[in-house]
Amino acid sequence: MHKPRLALFFAALVIAACAATEPTAEPAAPAPAAAPAAKPKSLKEAMKGLEDDWHAIEKAIETGALGDGKSLAAAAERCAAVMHLAYDPFEDKEVPNFATYAREAEAALRAFAAEAAKGATERAMGLGKTLSTQHCARCHDAVEQVHG
């Protein structure tokens, strides 16, 4: 009487093992990302393209509320990507520390994005308060001194 149950058990085990190794249907492809914006021709053009994202970040900082943290994080990541352009490929070599400022702004925006994505309002707001005053302003001021 135990032999038939044992045989059924092993048969079920073999069937399960075979099913686990047989190819399955292809997993669904991930949803396509939003179409990338056209590559900007200059840093000025790229900066103009981030205005809506920056306004969303500023509003969150002013109100002290993240709102949709993931959406805000995405906006900050897009701004960070533009900061990357400020040292590669659009570095202004005439402006002292331009690339350094851009790298630091990029890192600050990515840190802000990470905290916003986690919903860590207090930490995100702490980082957010430094974005304009410590990162944006000093780079813009440095450009102003050189180019007027």
One Martini backbone bead per residue (centre of mass of N, CA, C, O) as a GRO file, in nm:
protein
  148
    1MET     BB    1   0.054   0.065  -0.017
    2HIS     BB    2   0.314   0.250  -0.016
    3LYS     BB    3   0.411   0.222  -0.308
    4PRO     BB    4   0.199   0.387  -0.467
    5ARG     BB    5   0.251   0.657  -0.317
    6LEU     BB    6   0.549   0.673  -0.383
    7ALA     BB    7   0.514   0.668  -0.690
    8LEU     BB    8   0.339   0.924  -0.702
    9PHE     BB    9   0.537   1.114  -0.574
   10PHE     BB   10   0.766   1.078  -0.789
   11ALA     BB   11   0.597   1.157  -1.031
   12ALA     BB   12   0.534   1.442  -0.934
   13LEU     BB   13   0.828   1.530  -0.908
   14VAL     BB   14   0.908   1.491  -1.207
   15ILE     BB   15   0.696   1.678  -1.328
   16ALA     BB   16   0.785   1.931  -1.178
   17ALA     BB   17   1.075   1.937  -1.282
   18CYS     BB   18   1.005   1.955  -1.583
   19ALA     BB   19   0.835   2.213  -1.570
   20ALA     BB   20   1.070   2.392  -1.458
   21THR     BB   21   1.259   2.339  -1.734
   22GLU     BB   22   1.065   2.442  -1.918
   23PRO     BB   23   0.973   2.649  -2.133
   24THR     BB   24   0.845   2.963  -2.127
   25ALA     BB   25   0.704   3.225  -2.158
   26GLU     BB   26   0.763   3.523  -2.226
   27PRO     BB   27   0.822   3.788  -2.074
   28ALA     BB   28   0.718   4.075  -2.024
   29ALA     BB   29   0.774   4.363  -2.139
   30PRO     BB   30   0.874   4.643  -2.061
   31ALA     BB   31   0.788   4.940  -2.035
   32PRO     BB   32   0.828   5.196  -2.211
   33ALA     BB   33   0.999   5.458  -2.219
   34ALA     BB   34   1.022   5.755  -2.255
   35ALA     BB   35   1.090   5.951  -2.488
   36PRO     BB   36   1.356   6.094  -2.573
   37ALA     BB   37   1.489   6.371  -2.589
   38ALA     BB   38   1.636   6.573  -2.764
   39LYS     BB   39   1.939   6.659  -2.822
   40PRO     BB   40   2.107   6.903  -2.714
   41LYS     BB   41   2.302   7.187  -2.838
   42SER     BB   42   2.299   7.301  -2.537
   43LEU     BB   43   2.296   7.402  -2.215
   44LYS     BB   44   2.077   7.611  -2.238
   45GLU     BB   45   1.868   7.420  -2.360
   46ALA     BB   46   1.869   7.214  -2.128
   47MET     BB   47   1.787   7.411  -1.902
   48LYS     BB   48   1.514   7.488  -2.026
   49GLY     BB   49   1.402   7.181  -2.011
   50LEU     BB   50   1.394   7.193  -1.668
   51GLU     BB   51   1.183   7.392  -1.550
   52ASP     BB   52   0.946   7.213  -1.452
   53ASP     BB   53   1.112   7.041  -1.262
   54TRP     BB   54   1.222   7.271  -1.087
   55HIS     BB   55   0.946   7.380  -0.993
   56ALA     BB   56   0.867   7.123  -0.839
   57ILE     BB   57   1.099   7.134  -0.640
   58GLU     BB   58   1.054   7.416  -0.524
   59LYS     BB   59   0.771   7.364  -0.416
   60ALA     BB   60   0.849   7.142  -0.218
   61ILE     BB   61   1.045   7.316  -0.053
   62GLU     BB   62   0.848   7.545   0.025
   63THR     BB   63   0.625   7.339   0.156
   64GLY     BB   64   0.750   7.056   0.268
   65ALA     BB   65   0.631   6.869   0.026
   66LEU     BB   66   0.644   6.595  -0.185
   67GLY     BB   67   0.418   6.423  -0.255
   68ASP     BB   68   0.519   6.267  -0.526
   69GLY     BB   69   0.814   6.120  -0.481
   70LYS     BB   70   0.866   5.978  -0.755
   71SER     BB   71   0.818   6.224  -0.935
   72LEU     BB   72   1.027   6.405  -0.799
   73ALA     BB   73   1.267   6.219  -0.850
   74ALA     BB   74   1.250   6.231  -1.158
   75ALA     BB   75   1.300   6.532  -1.179
   76ALA     BB   76   1.580   6.527  -1.041
   77GLU     BB   77   1.712   6.333  -1.246
   78ARG     BB   78   1.682   6.519  -1.490
   79CYS     BB   79   1.851   6.747  -1.371
   80ALA     BB   80   2.108   6.579  -1.331
   81ALA     BB   81   2.150   6.519  -1.633
   82VAL     BB   82   2.209   6.814  -1.701
   83MET     BB   83   2.456   6.847  -1.518
   84HIS     BB   84   2.625   6.647  -1.677
   85LEU     BB   85   2.644   6.828  -1.934
   86ALA     BB   86   2.828   7.051  -1.787
   87TYR     BB   87   3.086   6.828  -1.817
   88ASP     BB   88   2.922   6.636  -2.039
   89PRO     BB   89   2.987   6.826  -2.322
   90PHE     BB   90   2.936   7.147  -2.183
   91GLU     BB   91   3.190   7.263  -2.086
   92ASP     BB   92   3.312   7.561  -1.927
   93LYS     BB   93   3.647   7.645  -1.940
   94GLU     BB   94   3.631   7.957  -1.852
   95VAL     BB   95   3.504   7.848  -1.590
   96PRO     BB   96   3.572   7.819  -1.283
   97ASN     BB   97   3.464   7.507  -1.163
   98PHE     BB   98   3.232   7.406  -1.343
   99ALA     BB   99   3.253   7.095  -1.327
  100THR     BB  100   3.241   7.073  -1.021
  101TYR     BB  101   2.967   7.203  -0.981
  102ALA     BB  102   2.812   7.003  -1.158
  103ARG     BB  103   2.876   6.747  -0.998
  104GLU     BB  104   2.758   6.846  -0.728
  105ALA     BB  105   2.473   6.896  -0.832
  106GLU     BB  106   2.417   6.613  -0.927
  107ALA     BB  107   2.454   6.475  -0.651
  108ALA     BB  108   2.236   6.637  -0.501
  109LEU     BB  109   1.998   6.553  -0.681
  110ARG     BB  110   2.028   6.246  -0.634
  111ALA     BB  111   1.988   6.256  -0.330
  112PHE     BB  112   1.712   6.382  -0.335
  113ALA     BB  113   1.579   6.162  -0.508
  114ALA     BB  114   1.622   5.926  -0.313
  115GLU     BB  115   1.454   6.046  -0.078
  116ALA     BB  116   1.192   6.093  -0.231
  117ALA     BB  117   1.144   5.797  -0.321
  118LYS     BB  118   1.126   5.704  -0.006
  119GLY     BB  119   0.971   5.943   0.158
  120ALA     BB  120   1.200   6.139   0.290
  121THR     BB  121   1.121   6.439   0.372
  122GLU     BB  122   1.332   6.557   0.567
  123ARG     BB  123   1.584   6.485   0.401
  124ALA     BB  124   1.500   6.615   0.137
  125MET     BB  125   1.465   6.904   0.248
  126GLY     BB  126   1.752   6.941   0.344
  127LEU     BB  127   1.872   6.912   0.059
  128GLY     BB  128   1.691   7.118  -0.097
  129LYS     BB  129   1.795   7.383   0.049
  130THR     BB  130   2.085   7.361  -0.117
  131LEU     BB  131   2.049   7.375  -0.419
  132SER     BB  132   2.027   7.679  -0.487
  133THR     BB  133   2.242   7.811  -0.289
  134GLN     BB  134   2.495   7.596  -0.342
  135HIS     BB  135   2.461   7.528  -0.659
  136CYS     BB  136   2.324   7.715  -0.859
  137ALA     BB  137   2.439   7.994  -0.777
  138ARG     BB  138   2.748   7.945  -0.811
  139CYS     BB  139   2.738   7.880  -1.112
  140HIS     BB  140   2.590   8.128  -1.214
  141ASP     BB  141   2.794   8.330  -1.096
  142ALA     BB  142   3.044   8.230  -1.251
  143VAL     BB  143   2.930   8.290  -1.530
  144GLU     BB  144   2.876   8.590  -1.488
  145GLN     BB  145   3.176   8.675  -1.440
  146VAL     BB  146   3.268   8.586  -1.733
  147HIS     BB  147   2.995   8.661  -1.932
  148GLY     BB  148   2.767   8.859  -1.791
   0.00000   0.00000   0.00000
